[in-house]
């Protein structure tokens, strides 16, 4: 982005003026807008939120950036097909975040043994006690990638000790450690690189672990949610069914205060990994 550019973002809100009979004044809607107090949405790309439906569901579950991304990545990991053995071991990084927390629960519902990697004991406890992950690993508790890899193998021990697939949200040394634990022919859904977002000194490209990809014969696929728009109806159906069955916990929104003035603080919180669930800003 250049200085002065409008920043796109998913939005939910109330209609205050409308030229569409499908979206009367007063109804709640979800769409893709910008960082602003008021936005104009195209009716063709706007969703009317059913009365009584939690608004947060449309910033998380039924949002292609969050719920859609989680399902698309799990699809790439093919969690119903173990590379070898009887149980598919699925690892997800940034597991306490909006995407990671949903991805882990979807993989679990499909039968995988799920390990979440997060920063700090509180987040790790959330993964196993609330979200139903089989195990969690606190990457901040280890000084070297080798120590982290040993912890991941220990967490995977009940299901064979090695990893079938990895939903990568962070890049960097964490991902290198996960790859060391791979079975031959494992799969990586490359979704994000949080470790490099905070500055060049932590640039994830400096540690892509390609040698380990080669050694493990891993299949790596990068993906962006907008490439999977046609898969979104199926993703929404799966997520909605899991929630109705009580198999999916949607975390509360991590909403900042102060209107648009609070945006930079929330963004910084997200990049530094101090959030859980979906980070957003409440305008009213």
PDB file of N, CA and C in Angstrom, residues 74 78-80 87-91 103-115 132-134 159 164-165:
ATOM      1  N   UNK A  74      -7.244 -26.776   5.219  1.00  0.00           N
ATOM      2  CA  UNK A  74      -7.429 -28.161   5.674  1.00  0.00           C
ATOM      3  C   UNK A  74      -7.672 -29.076   4.472  1.00  0.00           C
ATOM      4  N   UNK A  78      -5.426 -32.490   3.127  1.00  0.00           N
ATOM      5  CA  UNK A  78      -6.029 -33.815   2.924  1.00  0.00           C
ATOM      6  C   UNK A  78      -6.002 -34.645   4.210  1.00  0.00           C
ATOM      7  N   UNK A  79      -6.615 -34.111   5.254  1.00  0.00           N
ATOM      8  CA  UNK A  79      -6.509 -34.736   6.571  1.00  0.00           C
ATOM      9  C   UNK A  79      -7.224 -36.083   6.683  1.00  0.00           C
ATOM     10  N   UNK A  80      -8.053 -36.420   5.716  1.00  0.00           N
ATOM     11  CA  UNK A  80      -8.702 -37.740   5.758  1.00  0.00           C
ATOM     12  C   UNK A  80      -7.798 -38.818   5.166  1.00  0.00           C
ATOM     13  N   UNK A  87      -3.406 -42.817  11.562  1.00  0.00           N
ATOM     14  CA  UNK A  87      -3.930 -41.537  12.043  1.00  0.00           C
ATOM     15  C   UNK A  87      -3.192 -40.374  11.392  1.00  0.00           C
ATOM     16  N   UNK A  88      -3.933 -39.440  10.876  1.00  0.00           N
ATOM     17  CA  UNK A  88      -3.343 -38.256  10.267  1.00  0.00           C
ATOM     18  C   UNK A  88      -2.984 -37.266  11.365  1.00  0.00           C
ATOM     19  N   UNK A  89      -1.712 -36.883  11.429  1.00  0.00           N
ATOM     20  CA  UNK A  89      -1.259 -35.889  12.396  1.00  0.00           C
ATOM     21  C   UNK A  89      -1.175 -34.536  11.701  1.00  0.00           C
ATOM     22  N   UNK A  90      -1.968 -33.600  12.191  1.00  0.00           N
ATOM     23  CA  UNK A  90      -2.118 -32.268  11.596  1.00  0.00           C
ATOM     24  C   UNK A  90      -1.577 -31.236  12.569  1.00  0.00           C
ATOM     25  N   UNK A  91      -0.681 -30.377  12.091  1.00  0.00           N
ATOM     26  CA  UNK A  91      -0.124 -29.307  12.925  1.00  0.00           C
ATOM     27  C   UNK A  91      -0.521 -27.969  12.328  1.00  0.00           C
ATOM     28  N   UNK A 103      -9.146 -23.863  11.804  1.00  0.00           N
ATOM     29  CA  UNK A 103      -8.520 -24.924  11.015  1.00  0.00           C
ATOM     30  C   UNK A 103      -8.292 -26.165  11.870  1.00  0.00           C
ATOM     31  N   UNK A 104      -7.799 -25.969  13.075  1.00  0.00           N
ATOM     32  CA  UNK A 104      -7.554 -27.103  13.955  1.00  0.00           C
ATOM     33  C   UNK A 104      -8.820 -27.853  14.304  1.00  0.00           C
ATOM     34  N   UNK A 105      -9.896 -27.111  14.551  1.00  0.00           N
ATOM     35  CA  UNK A 105     -11.163 -27.760  14.913  1.00  0.00           C
ATOM     36  C   UNK A 105     -11.782 -28.495  13.728  1.00  0.00           C
ATOM     37  N   UNK A 106     -11.645 -27.936  12.525  1.00  0.00           N
ATOM     38  CA  UNK A 106     -12.159 -28.608  11.332  1.00  0.00           C
ATOM     39  C   UNK A 106     -11.379 -29.896  11.089  1.00  0.00           C
ATOM     40  N   UNK A 107     -10.055 -29.831  11.209  1.00  0.00           N
ATOM     41  CA  UNK A 107      -9.226 -31.028  11.028  1.00  0.00           C
ATOM     42  C   UNK A 107      -9.578 -32.089  12.064  1.00  0.00           C
ATOM     43  N   UNK A 108      -9.809 -31.662  13.290  1.00  0.00           N
ATOM     44  CA  UNK A 108     -10.189 -32.591  14.352  1.00  0.00           C
ATOM     45  C   UNK A 108     -11.520 -33.265  14.026  1.00  0.00           C
ATOM     46  N   UNK A 109     -12.479 -32.495  13.553  1.00  0.00           N
ATOM     47  CA  UNK A 109     -13.788 -33.050  13.215  1.00  0.00           C
ATOM     48  C   UNK A 109     -13.698 -34.044  12.073  1.00  0.00           C
ATOM     49  N   UNK A 110     -12.692 -33.885  11.223  1.00  0.00           N
ATOM     50  CA  UNK A 110     -12.499 -34.816  10.109  1.00  0.00           C
ATOM     51  C   UNK A 110     -11.685 -36.039  10.504  1.00  0.00           C
ATOM     52  N   UNK A 111     -11.281 -36.103  11.768  1.00  0.00           N
ATOM     53  CA  UNK A 111     -10.617 -37.300  12.253  1.00  0.00           C
ATOM     54  C   UNK A 111      -9.131 -37.205  12.490  1.00  0.00           C
ATOM     55  N   UNK A 112      -8.538 -36.025  12.332  1.00  0.00           N
ATOM     56  CA  UNK A 112      -7.097 -35.882  12.503  1.00  0.00           C
ATOM     57  C   UNK A 112      -6.707 -35.788  13.977  1.00  0.00           C
ATOM     58  N   UNK A 113      -5.461 -36.122  14.263  1.00  0.00           N
ATOM     59  CA  UNK A 113      -4.835 -35.845  15.555  1.00  0.00           C
ATOM     60  C   UNK A 113      -4.225 -34.465  15.419  1.00  0.00           C
ATOM     61  N   UNK A 114      -4.708 -33.502  16.196  1.00  0.00           N
ATOM     62  CA  UNK A 114      -4.388 -32.090  15.964  1.00  0.00           C
ATOM     63  C   UNK A 114      -3.454 -31.532  17.036  1.00  0.00           C
ATOM     64  N   UNK A 115      -2.371 -30.923  16.566  1.00  0.00           N
ATOM     65  CA  UNK A 115      -1.408 -30.246  17.433  1.00  0.00           C
ATOM     66  C   UNK A 115      -1.383 -28.769  17.060  1.00  0.00           C
ATOM     67  N   UNK A 132     -10.483 -28.165  21.923  1.00  0.00           N
ATOM     68  CA  UNK A 132     -10.485 -29.604  21.668  1.00  0.00           C
ATOM     69  C   UNK A 132      -9.287 -30.152  20.919  1.00  0.00           C
ATOM     70  N   UNK A 133      -8.204 -29.380  20.806  1.00  0.00           N
ATOM     71  CA  UNK A 133      -6.998 -29.906  20.176  1.00  0.00           C
ATOM     72  C   UNK A 133      -6.460 -31.070  21.008  1.00  0.00           C
ATOM     73  N   UNK A 134      -5.792 -31.997  20.358  1.00  0.00           N
ATOM     74  CA  UNK A 134      -5.217 -33.134  21.078  1.00  0.00           C
ATOM     75  C   UNK A 134      -3.986 -32.741  21.877  1.00  0.00           C
ATOM     76  N   UNK A 159       0.132 -40.542  18.399  1.00  0.00           N
ATOM     77  CA  UNK A 159      -0.361 -40.864  17.049  1.00  0.00           C
ATOM     78  C   UNK A 159       0.778 -41.277  16.117  1.00  0.00           C
ATOM     79  N   UNK A 164       1.906 -35.566   9.413  1.00  0.00           N
ATOM     80  CA  UNK A 164       1.412 -35.771   8.040  1.00  0.00           C
ATOM     81  C   UNK A 164       1.244 -34.461   7.293  1.00  0.00           C
ATOM     82  N   UNK A 165       0.745 -33.432   7.984  1.00  0.00           N
ATOM     83  CA  UNK A 165       0.481 -32.173   7.291  1.00  0.00           C
ATOM     84  C   UNK A 165       0.622 -30.994   8.237  1.00  0.00           C
TER      85      UNK A 165
END
